[in-house]
Short mmCIF file of C-alpha atoms in Angstrom, two decimals:
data_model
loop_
_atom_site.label_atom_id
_atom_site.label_comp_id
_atom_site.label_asym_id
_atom_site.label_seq_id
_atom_site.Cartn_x
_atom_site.Cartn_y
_atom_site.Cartn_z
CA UNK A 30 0.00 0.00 0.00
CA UNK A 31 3.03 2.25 0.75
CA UNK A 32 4.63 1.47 -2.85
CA UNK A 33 1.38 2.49 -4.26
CA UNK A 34 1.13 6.15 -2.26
CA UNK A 35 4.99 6.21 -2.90
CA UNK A 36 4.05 6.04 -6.82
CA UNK A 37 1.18 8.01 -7.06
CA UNK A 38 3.41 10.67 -5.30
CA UNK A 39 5.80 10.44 -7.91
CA UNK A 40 2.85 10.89 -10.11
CA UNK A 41 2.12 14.13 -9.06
CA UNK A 42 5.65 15.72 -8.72
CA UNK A 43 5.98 15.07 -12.53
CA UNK A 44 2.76 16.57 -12.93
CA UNK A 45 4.34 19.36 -11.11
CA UNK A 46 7.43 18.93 -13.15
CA UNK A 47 5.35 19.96 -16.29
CA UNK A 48 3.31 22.94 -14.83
CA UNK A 49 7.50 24.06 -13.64
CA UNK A 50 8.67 23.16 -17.27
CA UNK A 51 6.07 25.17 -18.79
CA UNK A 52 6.65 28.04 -16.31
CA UNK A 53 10.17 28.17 -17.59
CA UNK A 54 9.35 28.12 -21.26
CA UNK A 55 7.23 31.44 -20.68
CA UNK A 56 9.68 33.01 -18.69
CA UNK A 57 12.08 32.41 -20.94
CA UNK A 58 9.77 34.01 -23.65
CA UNK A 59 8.77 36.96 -21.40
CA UNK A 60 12.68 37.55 -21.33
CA UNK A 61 12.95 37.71 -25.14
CA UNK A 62 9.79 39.70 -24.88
CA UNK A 63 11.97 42.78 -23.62
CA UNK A 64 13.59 45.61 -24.82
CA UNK A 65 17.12 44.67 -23.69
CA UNK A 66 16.93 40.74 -23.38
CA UNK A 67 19.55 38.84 -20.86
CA UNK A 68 21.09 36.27 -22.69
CA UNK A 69 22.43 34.27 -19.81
CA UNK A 70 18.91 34.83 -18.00
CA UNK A 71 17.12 33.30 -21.54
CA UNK A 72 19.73 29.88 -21.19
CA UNK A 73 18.98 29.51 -18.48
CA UNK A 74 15.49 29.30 -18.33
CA UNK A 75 15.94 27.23 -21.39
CA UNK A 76 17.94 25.05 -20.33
CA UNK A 77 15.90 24.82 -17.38
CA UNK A 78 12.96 24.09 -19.78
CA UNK A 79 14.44 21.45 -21.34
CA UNK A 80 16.24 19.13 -18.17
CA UNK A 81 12.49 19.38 -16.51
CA UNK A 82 11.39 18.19 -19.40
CA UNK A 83 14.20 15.37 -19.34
CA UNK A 84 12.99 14.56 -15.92
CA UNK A 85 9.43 14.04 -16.82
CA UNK A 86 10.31 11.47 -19.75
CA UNK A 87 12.28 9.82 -17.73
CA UNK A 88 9.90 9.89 -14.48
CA UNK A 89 7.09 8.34 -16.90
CA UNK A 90 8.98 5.77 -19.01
CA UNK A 91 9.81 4.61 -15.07
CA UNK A 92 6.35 4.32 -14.31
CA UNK A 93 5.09 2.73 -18.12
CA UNK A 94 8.06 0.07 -17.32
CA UNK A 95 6.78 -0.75 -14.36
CA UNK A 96 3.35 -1.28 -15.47
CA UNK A 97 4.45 -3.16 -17.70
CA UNK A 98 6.32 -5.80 -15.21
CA UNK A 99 3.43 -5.90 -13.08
CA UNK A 100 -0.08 -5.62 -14.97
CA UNK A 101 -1.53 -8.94 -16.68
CA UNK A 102 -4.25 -7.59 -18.54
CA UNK A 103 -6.62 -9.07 -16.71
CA UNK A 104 -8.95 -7.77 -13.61
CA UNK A 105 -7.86 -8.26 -10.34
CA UNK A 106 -10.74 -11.27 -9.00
CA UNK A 107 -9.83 -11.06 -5.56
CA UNK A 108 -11.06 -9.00 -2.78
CA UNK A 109 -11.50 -8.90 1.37
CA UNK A 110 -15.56 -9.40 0.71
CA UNK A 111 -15.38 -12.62 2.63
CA UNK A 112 -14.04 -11.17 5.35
CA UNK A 113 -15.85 -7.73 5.57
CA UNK A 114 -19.03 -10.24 5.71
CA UNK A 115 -17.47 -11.93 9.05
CA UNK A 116 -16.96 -8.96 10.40
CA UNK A 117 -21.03 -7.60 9.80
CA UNK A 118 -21.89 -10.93 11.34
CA UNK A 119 -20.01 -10.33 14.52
CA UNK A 120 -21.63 -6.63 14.49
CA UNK A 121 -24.87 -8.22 14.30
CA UNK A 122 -24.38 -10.62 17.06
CA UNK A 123 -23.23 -7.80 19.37
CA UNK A 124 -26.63 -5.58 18.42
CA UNK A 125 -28.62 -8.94 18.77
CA UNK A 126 -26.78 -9.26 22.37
CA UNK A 127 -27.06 -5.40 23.38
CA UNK A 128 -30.86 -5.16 22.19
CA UNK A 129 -31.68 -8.64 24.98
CA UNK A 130 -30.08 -6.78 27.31
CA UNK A 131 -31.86 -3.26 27.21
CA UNK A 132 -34.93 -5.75 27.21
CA UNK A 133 -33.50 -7.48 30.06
CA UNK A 134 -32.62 -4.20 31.61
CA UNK A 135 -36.58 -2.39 30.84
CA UNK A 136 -38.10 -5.95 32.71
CA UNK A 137 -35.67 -5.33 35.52
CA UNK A 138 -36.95 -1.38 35.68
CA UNK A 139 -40.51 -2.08 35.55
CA UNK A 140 -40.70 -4.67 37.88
CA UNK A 141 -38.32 -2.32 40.73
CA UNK A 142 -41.00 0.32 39.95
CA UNK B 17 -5.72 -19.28 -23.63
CA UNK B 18 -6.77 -16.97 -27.05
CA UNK B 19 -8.68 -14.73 -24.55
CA UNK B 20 -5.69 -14.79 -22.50
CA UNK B 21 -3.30 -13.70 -25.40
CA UNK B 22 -5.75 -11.24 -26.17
CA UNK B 23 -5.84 -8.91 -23.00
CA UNK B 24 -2.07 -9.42 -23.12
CA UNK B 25 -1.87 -8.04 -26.76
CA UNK B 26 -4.45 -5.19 -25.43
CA UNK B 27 -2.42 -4.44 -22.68
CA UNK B 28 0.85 -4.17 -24.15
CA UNK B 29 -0.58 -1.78 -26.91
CA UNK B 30 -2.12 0.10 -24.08
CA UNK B 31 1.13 0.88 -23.05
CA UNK B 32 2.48 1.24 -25.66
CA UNK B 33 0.21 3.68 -26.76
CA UNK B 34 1.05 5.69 -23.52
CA UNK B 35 4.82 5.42 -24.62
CA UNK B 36 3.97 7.16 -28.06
CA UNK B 37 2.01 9.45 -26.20
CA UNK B 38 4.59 10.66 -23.95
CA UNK B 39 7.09 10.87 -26.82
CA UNK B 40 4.68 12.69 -28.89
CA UNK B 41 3.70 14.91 -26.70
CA UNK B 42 7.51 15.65 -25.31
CA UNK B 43 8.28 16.12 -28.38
CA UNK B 44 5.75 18.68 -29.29
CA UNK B 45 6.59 20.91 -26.63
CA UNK B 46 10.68 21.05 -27.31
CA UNK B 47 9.62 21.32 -30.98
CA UNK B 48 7.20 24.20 -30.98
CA UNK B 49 9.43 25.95 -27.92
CA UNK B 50 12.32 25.73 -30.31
CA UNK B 51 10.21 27.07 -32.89
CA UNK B 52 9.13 30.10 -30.89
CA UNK B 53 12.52 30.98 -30.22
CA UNK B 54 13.49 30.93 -33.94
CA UNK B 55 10.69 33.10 -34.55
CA UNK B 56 12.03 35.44 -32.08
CA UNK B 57 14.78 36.36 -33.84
CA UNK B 58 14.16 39.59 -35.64
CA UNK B 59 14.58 39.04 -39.63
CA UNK B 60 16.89 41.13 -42.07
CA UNK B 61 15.17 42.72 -44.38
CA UNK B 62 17.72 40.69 -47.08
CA UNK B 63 16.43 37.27 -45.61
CA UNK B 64 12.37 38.01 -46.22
CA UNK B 65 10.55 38.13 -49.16
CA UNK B 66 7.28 39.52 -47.39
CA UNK B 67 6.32 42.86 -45.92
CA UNK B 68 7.94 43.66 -42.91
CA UNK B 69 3.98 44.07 -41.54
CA UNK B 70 3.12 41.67 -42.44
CA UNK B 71 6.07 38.81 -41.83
CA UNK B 72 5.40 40.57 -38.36
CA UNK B 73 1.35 39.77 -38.57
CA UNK B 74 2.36 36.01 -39.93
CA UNK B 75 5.00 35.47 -36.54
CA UNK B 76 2.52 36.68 -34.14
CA UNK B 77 0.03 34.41 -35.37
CA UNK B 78 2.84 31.72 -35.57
CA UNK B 79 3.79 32.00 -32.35
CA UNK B 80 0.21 32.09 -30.44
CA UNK B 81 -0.29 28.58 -32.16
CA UNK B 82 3.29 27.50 -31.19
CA UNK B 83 2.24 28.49 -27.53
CA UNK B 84 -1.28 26.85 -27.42
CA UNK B 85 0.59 23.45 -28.88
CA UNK B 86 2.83 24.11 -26.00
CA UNK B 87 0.04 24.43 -23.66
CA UNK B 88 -2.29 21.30 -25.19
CA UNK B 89 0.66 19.39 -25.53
CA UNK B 90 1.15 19.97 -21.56
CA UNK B 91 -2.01 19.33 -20.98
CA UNK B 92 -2.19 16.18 -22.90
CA UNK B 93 0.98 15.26 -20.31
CA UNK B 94 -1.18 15.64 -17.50
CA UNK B 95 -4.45 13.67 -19.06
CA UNK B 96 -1.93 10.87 -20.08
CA UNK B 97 -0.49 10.96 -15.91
CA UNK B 98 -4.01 10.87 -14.58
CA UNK B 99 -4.63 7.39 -16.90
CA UNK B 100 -1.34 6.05 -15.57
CA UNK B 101 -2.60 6.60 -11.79
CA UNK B 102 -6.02 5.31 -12.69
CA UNK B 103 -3.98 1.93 -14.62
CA UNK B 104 -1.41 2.10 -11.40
CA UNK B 105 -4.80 1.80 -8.67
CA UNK B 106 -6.59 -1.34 -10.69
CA UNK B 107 -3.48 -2.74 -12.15
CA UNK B 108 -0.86 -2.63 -9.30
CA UNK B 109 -1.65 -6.15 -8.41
CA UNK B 110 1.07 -6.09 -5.90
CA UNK B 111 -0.54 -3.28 -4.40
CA UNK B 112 -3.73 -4.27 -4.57
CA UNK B 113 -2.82 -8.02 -3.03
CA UNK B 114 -1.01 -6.08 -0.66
CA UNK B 115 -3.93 -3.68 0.46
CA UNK B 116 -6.41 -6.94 0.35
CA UNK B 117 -4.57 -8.79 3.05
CA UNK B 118 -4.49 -5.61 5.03
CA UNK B 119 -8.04 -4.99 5.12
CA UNK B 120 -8.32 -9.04 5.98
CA UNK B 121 -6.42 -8.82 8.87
CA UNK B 122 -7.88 -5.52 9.80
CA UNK B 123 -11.81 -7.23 9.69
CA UNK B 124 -10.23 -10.61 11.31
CA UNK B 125 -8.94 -8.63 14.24
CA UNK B 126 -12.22 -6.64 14.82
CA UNK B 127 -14.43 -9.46 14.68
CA UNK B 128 -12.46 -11.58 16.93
CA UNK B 129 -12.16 -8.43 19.57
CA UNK B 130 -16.15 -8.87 19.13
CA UNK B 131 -16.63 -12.58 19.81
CA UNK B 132 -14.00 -12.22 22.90
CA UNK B 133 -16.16 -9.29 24.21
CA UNK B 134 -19.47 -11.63 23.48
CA UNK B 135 -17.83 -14.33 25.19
CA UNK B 136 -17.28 -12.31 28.15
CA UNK B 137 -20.36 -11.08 28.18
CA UNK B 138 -21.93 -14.81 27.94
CA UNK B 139 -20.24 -15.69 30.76
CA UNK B 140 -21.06 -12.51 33.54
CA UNK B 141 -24.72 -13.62 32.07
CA UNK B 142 -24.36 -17.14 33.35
CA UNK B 143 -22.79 -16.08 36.17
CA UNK B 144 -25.90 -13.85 36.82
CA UNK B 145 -28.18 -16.27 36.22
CA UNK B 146 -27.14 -18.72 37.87
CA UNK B 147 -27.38 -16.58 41.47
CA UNK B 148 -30.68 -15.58 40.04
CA UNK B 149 -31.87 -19.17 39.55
CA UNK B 150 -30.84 -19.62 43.33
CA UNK B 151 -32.33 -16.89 44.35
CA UNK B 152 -35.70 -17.72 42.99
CA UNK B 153 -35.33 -21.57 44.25
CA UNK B 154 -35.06 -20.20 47.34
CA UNK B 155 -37.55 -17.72 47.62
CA UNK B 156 -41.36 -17.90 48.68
CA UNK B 157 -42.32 -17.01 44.51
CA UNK B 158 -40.97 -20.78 43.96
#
């Protein structure tokens, strides 16, 4: 369950990844955009651009690979059904239990009356 | 066994599809970004064969394209992410065995905390009764 939470976390830092890559693209943009453009400032950004970009391939061709070593195809056919039903069973004994005794306990009150 | 091969065939051109998808997509963004940039560069007046208005006209329009491919192809990233997780949460099956066996153990341990506390209370009701039954044996009701 914690390898799961652990991936879906990845998940959404390369999701994150993107929104940054994308950030860096239009500030890199913006900076061309002015009047007296910094070079080093437009690299940079670039270059920025282009590693998160890196990192988000890689992040996902991690994930697809791993997919692919542990999906069949097929639907997953089991489940904790069995058990959940056990455990409603057991709830319903202790009502069935608790309702005899307020019944027990209303006799006992009527009859000290 | 045929069925079988099929949802294997259907599974590895899911994913493949999601490979081709990321590539694509990737790709778009570096391609059209590059493209922006090149666009950005101002032209000689030697080097165009248009209107300076209106090679000016054609790059703006150029590059608002460039940006929304930039933009769907990012978005496109984020669609393709969200299938992943939703493939990762029904396909995971060590995951899924994983969280199975914890909800088991969870529901086994409830319901025998239950029966012990149903036991328990089985027996202070014997225990009860049994003085009661003495009680009434040896009282004047009898």
């Amino acid at each position: 369950m914690a390898a799961l939470t652990q991936r879906l976390k990845e998940l959404d830092d390369i999701e994150r990844d993107i929104t940054t890559a994308m950030q860096s693209a239009g500030q890199a943009i913006l900076e061309l955009s002015k009047d007296k453009p910094s070079l080093k400032q437009v690299e940079s950004q670039t270059s920025n651009f282009v590693k998160t970009l890196e990192n988000v391939e890689n992040g996902l061709t991690k994930h697809i690979t791993y997919l692919t070593q542990v999906s069949t195809g097929q639907a997953h056919e089991g489940s904790s059904y069995a058990s959940q039903k056990d455990l409603s069973m057991a709830w319903h004994r202790i009502h069935h239990a608790r309702a005899r005794l307020m019944e027990l306990e209303r006799l006992k009150n009527k009859h000290m009356q | 066994m045929s069925q079988q091969k099929t949802l294997s065939q259907n599974k590895e051109a899911l994913l493949k599809s999601y490979n081709k998808r990321m590539k694509d997509d990737i790709k778009s963004m570096v391609d059209n970004f590059i493209e922006i940039i090149k666009l950005a560069r101002v032209p000689q007046d030697e080097d165009s064969q248009v209107l300076r208005p209106l090679q000016n006209n054609q790059d703006q329009y150029e590059m608002h394209v460039r940006a929304c491919n930039v933009v769907r192809a990012g978005e496109c990233l984020m669609k393709l992410i969200s299938d992943i997780k939703q493939y990762l949460v029904l396909n995971d099956f060590p995951s899924i065995n994983e969280a199975i066996s914890q909800n088991t153990r969870f529901d086994k341990n409830m319901q025998n905390e239950c029966d012990s506390r149903l036991c328990l209370l089985r027996d202070d009701v014997a225990s009860e009764l049994y003085e009661l039954e003495e009680e009434y044996y040896s009282s004047a009701y009898k």
